Amino acid sequence: HNANKLQKAETYIQKATTQVPSYGPAHHFLGRIDYRQGNHDQAIAHYKHAIYLDKNDAASFTELGVIFLDRGEIDLAGESFAKALNANNYNLKAIEGSIRVAKEKGNLDQADAFQRILDSFVSSRKKYQLDANSQK
């Protein structure tokens, strides 16, 4: 059932990239579909194309980092997460990836620093949600 949904989504998105090849988010979503299907090389190509179209595509940089981590390409993962954070420093998934990269490299001080940043974002988000709920 989910495979059918992915196939249908992929068909629509590919049609969109044919009609509007410069629409970066379509390439990003094709990358996500390919990643879920295990086509990592094709996913990387789609993410890189999305980044070519938008140099500040934090989401595509992040997903590249995830793939590189999965493949054990730690340096490339670190570069991708750094570029994602440069484009959007509130990118929690890129911060989590940066923690994993730092731990893989044995840089525990850097991992701890990223963890403190992540903890402060999560804490701030929870406080904001509590404040918003109390005002209802």
mmCIF file of C-alpha atoms in Angstrom:
data_model
loop_
_atom_site.group_PDB
_atom_site.id
_atom_site.type_symbol
_atom_site.label_atom_id
_atom_site.label_comp_id
_atom_site.label_asym_id
_atom_site.label_seq_id
_atom_site.Cartn_x
_atom_site.Cartn_y
_atom_site.Cartn_z
ATOM 1 C CA HIS A 1 0.000 0.000 0.000
ATOM 2 C CA ASN A 2 2.744 2.482 0.933
ATOM 3 C CA ALA A 3 4.768 1.356 -2.072
ATOM 4 C CA ASN A 4 1.831 2.299 -4.302
ATOM 5 C CA LYS A 5 1.616 5.736 -2.680
ATOM 6 C CA LEU A 6 5.361 6.279 -3.166
ATOM 7 C CA GLN A 7 5.120 5.160 -6.787
ATOM 8 C CA LYS A 8 2.205 7.519 -7.423
ATOM 9 C CA ALA A 9 3.973 10.412 -5.698
ATOM 10 C CA GLU A 10 7.136 9.736 -7.663
ATOM 11 C CA THR A 11 5.183 9.797 -10.938
ATOM 12 C CA TYR A 12 3.585 13.159 -10.116
ATOM 13 C CA ILE A 13 6.846 14.692 -8.935
ATOM 14 C CA GLN A 14 8.757 13.488 -11.988
ATOM 15 C CA LYS A 15 6.063 15.056 -14.144
ATOM 16 C CA ALA A 16 6.512 18.308 -12.207
ATOM 17 C CA THR A 17 10.289 18.258 -12.773
ATOM 18 C CA THR A 18 9.677 17.762 -16.483
ATOM 19 C CA GLN A 19 7.307 20.722 -16.618
ATOM 20 C CA VAL A 20 9.324 22.956 -14.263
ATOM 21 C CA PRO A 21 12.888 21.606 -14.108
ATOM 22 C CA SER A 22 14.080 24.499 -11.962
ATOM 23 C CA TYR A 23 11.730 23.631 -9.056
ATOM 24 C CA GLY A 24 14.197 22.433 -6.429
ATOM 25 C CA PRO A 25 11.728 21.004 -3.881
ATOM 26 C CA ALA A 26 10.593 18.443 -6.461
ATOM 27 C CA HIS A 27 14.157 17.157 -6.738
ATOM 28 C CA HIS A 28 14.379 17.065 -2.941
ATOM 29 C CA PHE A 29 11.259 14.917 -2.705
ATOM 30 C CA LEU A 30 12.499 12.595 -5.453
ATOM 31 C CA GLY A 31 15.630 12.193 -3.327
ATOM 32 C CA ARG A 32 13.516 11.241 -0.327
ATOM 33 C CA ILE A 33 11.610 8.679 -2.357
ATOM 34 C CA ASP A 34 14.804 7.188 -3.766
ATOM 35 C CA TYR A 35 16.326 7.053 -0.277
ATOM 36 C CA ARG A 36 13.300 5.185 1.089
ATOM 37 C CA GLN A 37 13.560 2.731 -1.797
ATOM 38 C CA GLY A 38 17.253 2.159 -1.076
ATOM 39 C CA ASN A 39 18.471 3.955 -4.209
ATOM 40 C CA HIS A 40 21.063 6.022 -2.368
ATOM 41 C CA ASP A 41 23.157 7.032 -5.376
ATOM 42 C CA GLN A 42 20.064 8.322 -7.165
ATOM 43 C CA ALA A 43 18.905 10.081 -3.967
ATOM 44 C CA ILE A 44 22.279 11.811 -3.709
ATOM 45 C CA ALA A 45 21.979 12.969 -7.324
ATOM 46 C CA HIS A 46 18.516 14.438 -6.661
ATOM 47 C CA TYR A 47 19.638 16.203 -3.461
ATOM 48 C CA LYS A 48 22.695 17.628 -5.235
ATOM 49 C CA HIS A 49 20.475 18.887 -8.055
ATOM 50 C CA ALA A 50 18.122 20.524 -5.536
ATOM 51 C CA ILE A 51 21.166 22.214 -3.950
ATOM 52 C CA TYR A 52 22.394 23.301 -7.385
ATOM 53 C CA LEU A 53 19.049 25.062 -7.815
ATOM 54 C CA ASP A 54 19.075 26.529 -4.283
ATOM 55 C CA LYS A 55 22.475 26.889 -2.602
ATOM 56 C CA ASN A 56 20.734 27.340 0.790
ATOM 57 C CA ASP A 57 18.619 24.168 0.664
ATOM 58 C CA ALA A 58 19.212 23.112 4.262
ATOM 59 C CA ALA A 59 16.838 20.150 3.987
ATOM 60 C CA SER A 60 18.730 18.626 1.046
ATOM 61 C CA PHE A 61 22.103 19.196 2.729
ATOM 62 C CA THR A 62 20.710 17.453 5.826
ATOM 63 C CA GLU A 63 19.429 14.457 3.890
ATOM 64 C CA LEU A 64 22.791 14.153 2.121
ATOM 65 C CA GLY A 65 24.415 14.069 5.556
ATOM 66 C CA VAL A 66 22.092 11.260 6.648
ATOM 67 C CA ILE A 67 22.941 9.182 3.581
ATOM 68 C CA PHE A 68 26.674 9.778 4.037
ATOM 69 C CA LEU A 69 26.405 8.730 7.704
ATOM 70 C CA ASP A 70 24.567 5.569 6.657
ATOM 71 C CA ARG A 71 27.376 4.821 4.220
ATOM 72 C CA GLY A 72 30.106 5.504 6.775
ATOM 73 C CA GLU A 73 31.352 8.555 4.864
ATOM 74 C CA ILE A 74 31.825 10.593 8.016
ATOM 75 C CA ASP A 75 33.742 13.542 6.537
ATOM 76 C CA LEU A 76 31.150 14.060 3.787
ATOM 77 C CA ALA A 77 28.374 13.756 6.356
ATOM 78 C CA GLY A 78 30.044 16.406 8.530
ATOM 79 C CA GLU A 79 30.430 18.767 5.569
ATOM 80 C CA SER A 80 26.777 18.288 4.609
ATOM 81 C CA PHE A 81 25.490 18.929 8.130
ATOM 82 C CA ALA A 82 27.733 22.008 8.454
ATOM 83 C CA LYS A 83 26.301 23.412 5.211
ATOM 84 C CA ALA A 84 22.777 22.618 6.404
ATOM 85 C CA LEU A 85 23.405 24.489 9.657
ATOM 86 C CA ASN A 86 24.963 27.374 7.759
ATOM 87 C CA ALA A 87 21.728 27.671 5.770
ATOM 88 C CA ASN A 88 19.463 27.115 8.801
ATOM 89 C CA ASN A 89 21.012 26.975 12.246
ATOM 90 C CA TYR A 90 17.715 25.800 13.784
ATOM 91 C CA ASN A 91 17.847 22.531 11.822
ATOM 92 C CA LEU A 92 17.503 19.969 14.621
ATOM 93 C CA LYS A 93 18.122 16.982 12.339
ATOM 94 C CA ALA A 94 21.412 18.535 11.181
ATOM 95 C CA ILE A 95 22.410 19.177 14.802
ATOM 96 C CA GLU A 96 21.635 15.544 15.653
ATOM 97 C CA GLY A 97 23.709 14.449 12.664
ATOM 98 C CA SER A 98 26.561 16.701 13.748
ATOM 99 C CA ILE A 99 26.505 15.033 17.173
ATOM 100 C CA ARG A 100 26.830 11.614 15.526
ATOM 101 C CA VAL A 101 29.656 12.836 13.259
ATOM 102 C CA ALA A 102 31.566 14.326 16.202
ATOM 103 C CA LYS A 103 31.190 11.093 18.188
ATOM 104 C CA GLU A 104 32.315 9.002 15.195
ATOM 105 C CA LYS A 105 35.425 11.183 14.921
ATOM 106 C CA GLY A 106 36.065 10.879 18.664
ATOM 107 C CA ASN A 107 35.539 14.609 19.205
ATOM 108 C CA LEU A 108 33.490 14.333 22.393
ATOM 109 C CA ASP A 109 33.841 18.026 23.311
ATOM 110 C CA GLN A 110 32.282 19.007 20.005
ATOM 111 C CA ALA A 111 29.562 16.357 20.426
ATOM 112 C CA ASP A 112 28.782 17.756 23.891
ATOM 113 C CA ALA A 113 28.618 21.301 22.508
ATOM 114 C CA PHE A 114 26.148 20.234 19.806
ATOM 115 C CA GLN A 115 24.165 18.297 22.421
ATOM 116 C CA ARG A 116 23.861 21.428 24.599
ATOM 117 C CA ILE A 117 22.621 23.374 21.564
ATOM 118 C CA LEU A 118 20.102 20.654 20.775
ATOM 119 C CA ASP A 119 18.948 20.488 24.407
ATOM 120 C CA SER A 120 18.459 24.259 24.553
ATOM 121 C CA PHE A 121 16.388 24.239 21.330
ATOM 122 C CA VAL A 122 14.233 21.369 22.568
ATOM 123 C CA SER A 123 13.812 23.029 25.967
ATOM 124 C CA SER A 124 12.868 26.356 24.361
ATOM 125 C CA ARG A 125 10.404 24.641 22.068
ATOM 126 C CA LYS A 126 8.722 22.843 25.001
ATOM 127 C CA LYS A 127 8.506 26.100 26.979
ATOM 128 C CA TYR A 128 6.990 27.881 23.972
ATOM 129 C CA GLN A 129 4.412 25.093 23.558
ATOM 130 C CA LEU A 130 3.535 25.235 27.259
ATOM 131 C CA ASP A 131 3.171 29.030 27.104
ATOM 132 C CA ALA A 132 0.992 28.791 23.982
ATOM 133 C CA ASN A 133 -1.218 26.129 25.584
ATOM 134 C CA SER A 134 -1.673 28.137 28.799
ATOM 135 C CA GLN A 135 -2.988 31.097 26.808
ATOM 136 C CA LYS A 136 -5.821 29.112 25.208
#
